[in-house]
Structure formats: C-alpha cells, structure tokens
Tab-separated table of N, CA, C and O in Angstrom:
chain	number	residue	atom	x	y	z
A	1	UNK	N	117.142	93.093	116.904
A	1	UNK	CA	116.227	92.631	115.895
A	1	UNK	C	115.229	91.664	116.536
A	1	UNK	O	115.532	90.928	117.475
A	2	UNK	N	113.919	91.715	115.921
A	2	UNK	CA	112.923	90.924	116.810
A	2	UNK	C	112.612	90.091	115.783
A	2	UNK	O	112.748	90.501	114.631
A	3	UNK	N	111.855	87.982	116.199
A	3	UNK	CA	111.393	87.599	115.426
A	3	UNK	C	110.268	87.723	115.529
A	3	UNK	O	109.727	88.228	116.512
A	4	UNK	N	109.630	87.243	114.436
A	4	UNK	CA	108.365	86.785	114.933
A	4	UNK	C	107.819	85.770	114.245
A	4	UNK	O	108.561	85.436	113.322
A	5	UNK	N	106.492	84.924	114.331
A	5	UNK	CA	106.101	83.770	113.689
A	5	UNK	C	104.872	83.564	113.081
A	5	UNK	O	103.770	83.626	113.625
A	6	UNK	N	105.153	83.285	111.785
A	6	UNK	CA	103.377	83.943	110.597
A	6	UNK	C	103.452	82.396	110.240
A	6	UNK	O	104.314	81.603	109.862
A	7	UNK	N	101.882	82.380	110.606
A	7	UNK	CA	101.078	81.026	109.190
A	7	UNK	C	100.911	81.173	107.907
A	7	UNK	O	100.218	82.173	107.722
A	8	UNK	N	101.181	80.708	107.006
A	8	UNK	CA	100.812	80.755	105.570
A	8	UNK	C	100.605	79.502	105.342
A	8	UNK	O	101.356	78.551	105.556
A	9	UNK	N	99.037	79.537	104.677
A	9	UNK	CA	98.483	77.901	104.471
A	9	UNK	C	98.747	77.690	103.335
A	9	UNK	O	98.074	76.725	102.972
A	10	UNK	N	99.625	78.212	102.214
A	10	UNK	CA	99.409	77.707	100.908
A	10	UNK	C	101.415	77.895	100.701
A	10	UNK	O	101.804	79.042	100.919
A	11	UNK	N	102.647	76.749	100.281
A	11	UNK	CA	103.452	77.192	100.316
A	11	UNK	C	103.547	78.560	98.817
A	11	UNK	O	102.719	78.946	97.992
A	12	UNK	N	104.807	78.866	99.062
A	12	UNK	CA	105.278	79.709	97.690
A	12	UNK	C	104.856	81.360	97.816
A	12	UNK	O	105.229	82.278	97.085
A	13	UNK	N	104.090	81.408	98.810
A	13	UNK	CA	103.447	82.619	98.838
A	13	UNK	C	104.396	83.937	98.880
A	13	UNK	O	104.189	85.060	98.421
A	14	UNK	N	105.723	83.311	99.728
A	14	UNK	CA	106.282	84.431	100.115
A	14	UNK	C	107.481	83.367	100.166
A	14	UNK	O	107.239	82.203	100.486
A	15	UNK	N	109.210	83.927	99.736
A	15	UNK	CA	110.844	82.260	99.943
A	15	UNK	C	111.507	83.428	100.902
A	15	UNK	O	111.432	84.629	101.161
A	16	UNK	N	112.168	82.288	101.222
A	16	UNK	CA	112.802	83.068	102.657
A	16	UNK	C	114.071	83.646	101.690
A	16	UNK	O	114.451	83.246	100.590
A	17	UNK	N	114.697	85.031	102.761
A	17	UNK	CA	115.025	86.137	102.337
A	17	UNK	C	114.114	87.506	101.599
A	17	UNK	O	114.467	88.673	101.430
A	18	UNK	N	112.758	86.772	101.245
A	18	UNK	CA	112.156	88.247	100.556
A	18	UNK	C	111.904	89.227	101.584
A	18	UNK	O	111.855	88.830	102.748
A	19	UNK	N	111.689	90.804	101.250
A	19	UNK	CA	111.814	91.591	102.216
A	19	UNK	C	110.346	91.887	101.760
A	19	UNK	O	109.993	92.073	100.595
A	20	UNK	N	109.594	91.898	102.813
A	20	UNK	CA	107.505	92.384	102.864
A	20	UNK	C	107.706	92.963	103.342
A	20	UNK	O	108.738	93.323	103.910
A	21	UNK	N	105.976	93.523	103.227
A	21	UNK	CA	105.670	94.812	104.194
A	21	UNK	C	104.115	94.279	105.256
A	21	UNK	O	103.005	93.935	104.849
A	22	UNK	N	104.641	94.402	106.711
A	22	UNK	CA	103.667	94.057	107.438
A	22	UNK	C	102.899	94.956	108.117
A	22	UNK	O	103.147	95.923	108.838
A	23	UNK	N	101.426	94.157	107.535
A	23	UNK	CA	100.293	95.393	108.277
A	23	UNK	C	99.942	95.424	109.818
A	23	UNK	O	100.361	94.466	110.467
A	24	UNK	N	99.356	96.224	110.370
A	24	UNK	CA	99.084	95.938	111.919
A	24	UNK	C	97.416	96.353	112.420
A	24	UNK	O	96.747	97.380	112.527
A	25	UNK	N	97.235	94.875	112.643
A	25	UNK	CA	95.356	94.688	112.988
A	25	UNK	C	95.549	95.702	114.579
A	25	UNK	O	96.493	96.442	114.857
A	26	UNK	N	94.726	95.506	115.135
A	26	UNK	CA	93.836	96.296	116.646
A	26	UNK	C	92.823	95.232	116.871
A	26	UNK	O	91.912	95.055	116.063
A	27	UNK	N	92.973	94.443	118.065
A	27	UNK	CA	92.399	94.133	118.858
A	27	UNK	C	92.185	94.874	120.100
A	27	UNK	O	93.017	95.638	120.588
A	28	UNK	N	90.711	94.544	120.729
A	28	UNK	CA	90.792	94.976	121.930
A	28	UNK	C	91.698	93.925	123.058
A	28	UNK	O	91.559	92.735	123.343
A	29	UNK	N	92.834	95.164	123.608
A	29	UNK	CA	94.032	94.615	124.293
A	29	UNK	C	95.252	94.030	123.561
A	29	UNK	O	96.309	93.943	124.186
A	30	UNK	N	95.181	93.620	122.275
A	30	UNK	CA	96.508	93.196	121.526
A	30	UNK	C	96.043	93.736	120.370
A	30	UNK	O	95.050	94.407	120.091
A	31	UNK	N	97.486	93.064	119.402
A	31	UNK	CA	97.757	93.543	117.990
A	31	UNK	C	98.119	92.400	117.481
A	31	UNK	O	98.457	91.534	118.287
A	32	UNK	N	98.154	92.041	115.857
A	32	UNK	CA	98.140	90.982	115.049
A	32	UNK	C	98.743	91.565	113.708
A	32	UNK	O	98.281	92.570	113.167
A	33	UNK	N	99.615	90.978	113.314
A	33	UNK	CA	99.951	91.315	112.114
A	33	UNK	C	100.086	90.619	110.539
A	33	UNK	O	99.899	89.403	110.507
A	34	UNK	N	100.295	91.078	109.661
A	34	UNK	CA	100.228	90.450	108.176
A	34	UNK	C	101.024	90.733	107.456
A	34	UNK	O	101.551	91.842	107.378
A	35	UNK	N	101.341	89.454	106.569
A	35	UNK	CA	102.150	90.044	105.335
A	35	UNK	C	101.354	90.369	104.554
A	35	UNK	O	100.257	89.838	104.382
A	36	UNK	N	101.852	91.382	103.919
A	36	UNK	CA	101.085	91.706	102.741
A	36	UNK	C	101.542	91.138	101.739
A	36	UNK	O	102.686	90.684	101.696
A	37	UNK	N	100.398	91.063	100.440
A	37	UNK	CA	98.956	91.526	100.167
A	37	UNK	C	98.304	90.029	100.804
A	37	UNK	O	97.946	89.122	100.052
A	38	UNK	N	98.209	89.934	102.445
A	38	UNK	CA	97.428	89.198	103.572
A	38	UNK	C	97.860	87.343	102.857
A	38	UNK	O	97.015	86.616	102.335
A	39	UNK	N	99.011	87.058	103.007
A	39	UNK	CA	99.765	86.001	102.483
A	39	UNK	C	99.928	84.918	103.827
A	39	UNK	O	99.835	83.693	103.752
A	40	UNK	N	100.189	85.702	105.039
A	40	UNK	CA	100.500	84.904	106.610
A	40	UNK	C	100.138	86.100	107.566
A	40	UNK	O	100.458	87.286	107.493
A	41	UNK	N	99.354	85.405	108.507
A	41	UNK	CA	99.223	86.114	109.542
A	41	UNK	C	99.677	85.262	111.141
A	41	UNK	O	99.803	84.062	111.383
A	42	UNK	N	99.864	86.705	112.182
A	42	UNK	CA	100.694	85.926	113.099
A	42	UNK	C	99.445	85.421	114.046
A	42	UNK	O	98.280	85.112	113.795
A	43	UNK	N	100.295	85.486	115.354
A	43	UNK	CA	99.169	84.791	116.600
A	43	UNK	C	99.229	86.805	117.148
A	43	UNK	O	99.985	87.737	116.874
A	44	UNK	N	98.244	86.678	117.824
A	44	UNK	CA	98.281	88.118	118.544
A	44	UNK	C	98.882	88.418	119.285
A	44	UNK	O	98.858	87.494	120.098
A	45	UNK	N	99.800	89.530	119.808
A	45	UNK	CA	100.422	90.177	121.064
A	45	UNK	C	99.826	91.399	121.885
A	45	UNK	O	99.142	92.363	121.541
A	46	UNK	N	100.233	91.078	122.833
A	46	UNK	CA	99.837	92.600	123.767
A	46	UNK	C	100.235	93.410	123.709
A	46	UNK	O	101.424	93.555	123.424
A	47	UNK	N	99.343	94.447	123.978
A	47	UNK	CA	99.786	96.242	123.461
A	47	UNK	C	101.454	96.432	123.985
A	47	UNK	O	101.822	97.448	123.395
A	48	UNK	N	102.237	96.083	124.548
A	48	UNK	CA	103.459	96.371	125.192
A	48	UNK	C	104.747	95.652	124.212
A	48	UNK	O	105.945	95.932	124.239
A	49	UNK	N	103.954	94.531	123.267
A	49	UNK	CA	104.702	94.037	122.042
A	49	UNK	C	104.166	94.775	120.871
A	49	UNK	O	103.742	93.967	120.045
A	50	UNK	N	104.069	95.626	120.608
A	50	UNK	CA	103.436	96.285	119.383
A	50	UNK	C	105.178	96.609	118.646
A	50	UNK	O	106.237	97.128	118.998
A	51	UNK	N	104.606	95.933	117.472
A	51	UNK	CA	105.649	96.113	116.407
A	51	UNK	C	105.982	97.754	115.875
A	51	UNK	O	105.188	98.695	115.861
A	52	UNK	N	106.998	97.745	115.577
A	52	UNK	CA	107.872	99.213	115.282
A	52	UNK	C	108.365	99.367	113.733
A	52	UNK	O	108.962	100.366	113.331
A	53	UNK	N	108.026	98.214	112.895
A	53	UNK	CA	108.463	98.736	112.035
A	53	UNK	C	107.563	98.362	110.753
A	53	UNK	O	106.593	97.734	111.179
A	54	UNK	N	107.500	98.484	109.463
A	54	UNK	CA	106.421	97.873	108.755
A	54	UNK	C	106.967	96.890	107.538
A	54	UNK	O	106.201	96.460	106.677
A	55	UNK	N	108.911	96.474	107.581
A	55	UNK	CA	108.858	95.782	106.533
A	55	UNK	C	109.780	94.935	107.355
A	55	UNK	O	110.208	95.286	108.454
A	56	UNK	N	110.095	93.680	106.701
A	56	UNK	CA	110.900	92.781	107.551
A	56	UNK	C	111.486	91.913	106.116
A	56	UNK	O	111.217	92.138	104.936
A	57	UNK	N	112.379	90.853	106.715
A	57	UNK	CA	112.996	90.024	106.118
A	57	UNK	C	112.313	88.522	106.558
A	57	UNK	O	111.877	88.361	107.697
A	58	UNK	N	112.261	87.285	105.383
A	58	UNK	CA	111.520	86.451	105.820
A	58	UNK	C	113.049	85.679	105.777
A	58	UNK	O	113.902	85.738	104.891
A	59	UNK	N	113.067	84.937	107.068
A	59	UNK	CA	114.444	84.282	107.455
A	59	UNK	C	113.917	82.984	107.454
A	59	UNK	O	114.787	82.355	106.852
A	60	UNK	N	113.248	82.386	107.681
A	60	UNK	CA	112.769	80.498	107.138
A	60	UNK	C	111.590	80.264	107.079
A	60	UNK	O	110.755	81.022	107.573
A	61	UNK	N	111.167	78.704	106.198
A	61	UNK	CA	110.027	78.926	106.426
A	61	UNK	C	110.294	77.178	106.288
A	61	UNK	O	111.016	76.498	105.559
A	62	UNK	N	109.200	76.827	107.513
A	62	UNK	CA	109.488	75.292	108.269
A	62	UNK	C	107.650	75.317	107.921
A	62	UNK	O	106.788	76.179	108.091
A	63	UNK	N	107.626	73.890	107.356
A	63	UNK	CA	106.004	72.929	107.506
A	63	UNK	C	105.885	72.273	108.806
A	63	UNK	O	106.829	72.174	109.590
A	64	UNK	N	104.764	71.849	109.009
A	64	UNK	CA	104.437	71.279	110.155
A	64	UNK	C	102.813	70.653	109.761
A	64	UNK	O	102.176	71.230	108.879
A	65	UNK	N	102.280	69.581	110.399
A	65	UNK	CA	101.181	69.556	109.703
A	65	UNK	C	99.780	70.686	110.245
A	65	UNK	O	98.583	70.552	109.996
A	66	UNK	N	100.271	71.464	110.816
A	66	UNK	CA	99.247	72.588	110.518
A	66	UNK	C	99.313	74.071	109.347
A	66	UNK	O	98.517	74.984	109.129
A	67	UNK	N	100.589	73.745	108.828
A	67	UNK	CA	100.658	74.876	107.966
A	67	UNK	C	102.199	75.065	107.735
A	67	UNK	O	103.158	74.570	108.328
A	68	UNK	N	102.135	75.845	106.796
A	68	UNK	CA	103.765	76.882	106.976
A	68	UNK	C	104.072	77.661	107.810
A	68	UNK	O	103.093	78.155	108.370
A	69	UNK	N	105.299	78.104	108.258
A	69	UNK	CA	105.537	79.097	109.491
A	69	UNK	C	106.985	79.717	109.451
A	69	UNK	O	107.343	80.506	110.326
C-alpha cells in the first residue's frame, strides 16, 4: 500500500477514513493528483511514481500553519 500527502486549505472537506476518488493531472515529466470534486491536491511526482489506482482511504489529517495535510 502506498501513501501519499494532499493539501486541503479549508478543514472538513474530506474526515479521515472516507474512501475518495483521485484524479491524475500530466505534467511535462511528472504527475499530480486530486481528491475529488478538487478538495486537496498533492506535490508532483515523476513519471516512474505514477499512481495505479483511482480511489483511496484518507488515514489522517494533521494542521500545520500552512494548511491541512
């Protein structure tokens, strides 16, 4: 199982345990992904981390003073 780590600037958007469905951007050279309906998005990865699946489980969600994560 892989993690991974999404910003969401507004809390409530999404409580840990809900199961989403994540979209997948195209950059040139990486990929970026979202919860849907576009609630948190991550930092970008390189084509060799390209995600495999399109729904996940949200396992915590920690503040910091730049946002939720």
């Amino acid at each position: 199982m892989r993690e991974m780590e999404f910003k969401m600037e507004r809390p409530g958007l999404v409580k840990e345990g809900d199961r989403v469905t994540v979209s997948e951007g195209v950059l040139p050279g990486s990929y970026y992904y979202t919860i849907e309906p576009a609630v948190a998005m991550s930092a970008n990865f390189p084509l060799d981390q390209r995600l495999e699946t399109e729904e996940a489980t949200v396992e915590r969600i920690e503040r910091n003073e730049k946002g939720y994560y």
